[in-house]
Amino acid sequence: MVSIFALIDDKHVPLYRIIWVADVPHFCGNDDCSYEGDYEVRLEGDESVFASRVERDKTLKALEQYAEGFDRGSGGGAEPDGQDFE
């Protein structure tokens, strides 16, 4: 079973909240910026988290696996277990 979370900067981020993942590192030029060199992961609700290159690559891989689950009809990689969560 594929996890629905990606670990980014010590946060377990639900994959379904991710809108896009930056391909190039953040650079704004501010002297006090603590995100220089990290990759922005944009979330719904106009939020962002910043990932190292390794975290970014793992997140992209997790998103690919998550999407493959939808292609197989299992709802994002989750195994159907017959439970109804109403």
mmCIF file of C-alpha atoms in Angstrom:
data_model
loop_
_atom_site.group_PDB
_atom_site.id
_atom_site.type_symbol
_atom_site.label_atom_id
_atom_site.label_comp_id
_atom_site.label_asym_id
_atom_site.label_seq_id
_atom_site.Cartn_x
_atom_site.Cartn_y
_atom_site.Cartn_z
ATOM 1 C CA MET A 1 0.000 0.000 0.000
ATOM 2 C CA VAL A 2 1.255 3.466 -0.904
ATOM 3 C CA SER A 3 1.344 6.118 1.816
ATOM 4 C CA ILE A 4 -0.754 9.224 1.256
ATOM 5 C CA PHE A 5 1.870 11.352 3.047
ATOM 6 C CA ALA A 6 5.215 12.814 2.024
ATOM 7 C CA LEU A 7 7.742 13.780 4.698
ATOM 8 C CA ILE A 8 8.874 17.336 3.942
ATOM 9 C CA ASP A 9 10.824 19.423 6.444
ATOM 10 C CA ASP A 10 9.689 17.236 9.382
ATOM 11 C CA LYS A 11 6.049 17.535 8.294
ATOM 12 C CA HIS A 12 3.812 14.724 7.050
ATOM 13 C CA VAL A 13 2.132 16.430 4.085
ATOM 14 C CA PRO A 14 -0.909 14.737 2.506
ATOM 15 C CA LEU A 15 -0.134 14.127 -1.178
ATOM 16 C CA TYR A 16 -3.621 15.243 -2.199
ATOM 17 C CA ARG A 17 -2.852 18.775 -0.893
ATOM 18 C CA ILE A 18 0.153 19.262 -3.231
ATOM 19 C CA ILE A 19 -0.524 21.569 -6.186
ATOM 20 C CA TRP A 20 2.975 21.684 -7.712
ATOM 21 C CA VAL A 21 6.644 21.019 -6.945
ATOM 22 C CA ALA A 22 9.424 23.382 -8.044
ATOM 23 C CA ASP A 23 12.031 22.092 -10.476
ATOM 24 C CA VAL A 24 14.632 24.719 -9.516
ATOM 25 C CA PRO A 25 15.795 25.785 -6.046
ATOM 26 C CA HIS A 26 14.320 28.862 -4.367
ATOM 27 C CA PHE A 27 16.290 32.075 -4.728
ATOM 28 C CA CYS A 28 14.917 35.439 -3.639
ATOM 29 C CA GLY A 29 18.146 37.256 -2.798
ATOM 30 C CA ASN A 30 17.109 38.311 0.711
ATOM 31 C CA ASP A 31 19.960 38.066 3.211
ATOM 32 C CA ASP A 32 17.718 36.635 5.922
ATOM 33 C CA CYS A 33 15.950 34.015 3.748
ATOM 34 C CA SER A 34 16.258 30.558 5.285
ATOM 35 C CA TYR A 35 14.881 28.738 2.214
ATOM 36 C CA GLU A 36 17.641 29.549 -0.288
ATOM 37 C CA GLY A 37 18.559 26.396 -2.187
ATOM 38 C CA ASP A 38 15.450 24.460 -1.109
ATOM 39 C CA TYR A 39 12.603 23.484 -3.423
ATOM 40 C CA GLU A 40 9.146 24.942 -2.958
ATOM 41 C CA VAL A 41 6.259 22.508 -2.670
ATOM 42 C CA ARG A 42 3.059 24.473 -3.174
ATOM 43 C CA LEU A 43 0.012 23.324 -1.252
ATOM 44 C CA GLU A 44 -3.649 24.168 -1.605
ATOM 45 C CA GLY A 45 -4.796 27.146 0.425
ATOM 46 C CA ASP A 46 -1.884 29.333 -0.763
ATOM 47 C CA GLU A 47 0.580 27.530 1.540
ATOM 48 C CA SER A 48 4.089 26.265 0.787
ATOM 49 C CA VAL A 49 6.673 24.036 2.396
ATOM 50 C CA PHE A 50 10.308 23.867 1.354
ATOM 51 C CA ALA A 51 12.051 20.584 0.664
ATOM 52 C CA SER A 52 15.649 19.516 0.261
ATOM 53 C CA ARG A 53 16.541 17.971 -3.092
ATOM 54 C CA VAL A 54 16.202 14.459 -1.619
ATOM 55 C CA GLU A 55 12.793 15.299 -0.102
ATOM 56 C CA ARG A 56 11.667 16.834 -3.389
ATOM 57 C CA ASP A 57 12.690 13.739 -5.358
ATOM 58 C CA LYS A 58 10.962 11.412 -2.867
ATOM 59 C CA THR A 59 7.833 13.577 -2.998
ATOM 60 C CA LEU A 60 7.719 13.435 -6.797
ATOM 61 C CA LYS A 61 8.134 9.652 -6.694
ATOM 62 C CA ALA A 62 5.361 9.364 -4.092
ATOM 63 C CA LEU A 63 3.058 11.533 -6.229
ATOM 64 C CA GLU A 64 3.714 9.292 -9.244
ATOM 65 C CA GLN A 65 2.870 6.173 -7.226
ATOM 66 C CA TYR A 66 -0.196 7.880 -5.764
ATOM 67 C CA ALA A 67 -1.431 8.812 -9.251
ATOM 68 C CA GLU A 68 -0.801 5.264 -10.523
ATOM 69 C CA GLY A 69 -3.177 4.058 -7.812
ATOM 70 C CA PHE A 70 -5.936 6.157 -9.348
ATOM 71 C CA ASP A 71 -5.138 4.713 -12.774
ATOM 72 C CA ARG A 72 -5.586 1.210 -11.330
ATOM 73 C CA GLY A 73 -8.890 2.233 -9.769
ATOM 74 C CA SER A 74 -7.801 1.815 -6.170
ATOM 75 C CA GLY A 75 -8.251 5.467 -5.153
ATOM 76 C CA GLY A 76 -4.698 6.736 -4.857
ATOM 77 C CA GLY A 77 -2.977 3.483 -4.066
ATOM 78 C CA ALA A 78 -5.091 2.644 -1.034
ATOM 79 C CA GLU A 79 -6.144 -0.979 -0.877
ATOM 80 C CA PRO A 80 -9.905 -1.414 -0.713
ATOM 81 C CA ASP A 81 -10.845 -3.142 2.539
ATOM 82 C CA GLY A 82 -14.610 -3.003 2.386
ATOM 83 C CA GLN A 83 -14.970 -0.488 5.228
ATOM 84 C CA ASP A 84 -17.458 2.331 4.916
ATOM 85 C CA PHE A 85 -16.400 5.571 6.640
ATOM 86 C CA GLU A 86 -19.661 7.507 6.714
#
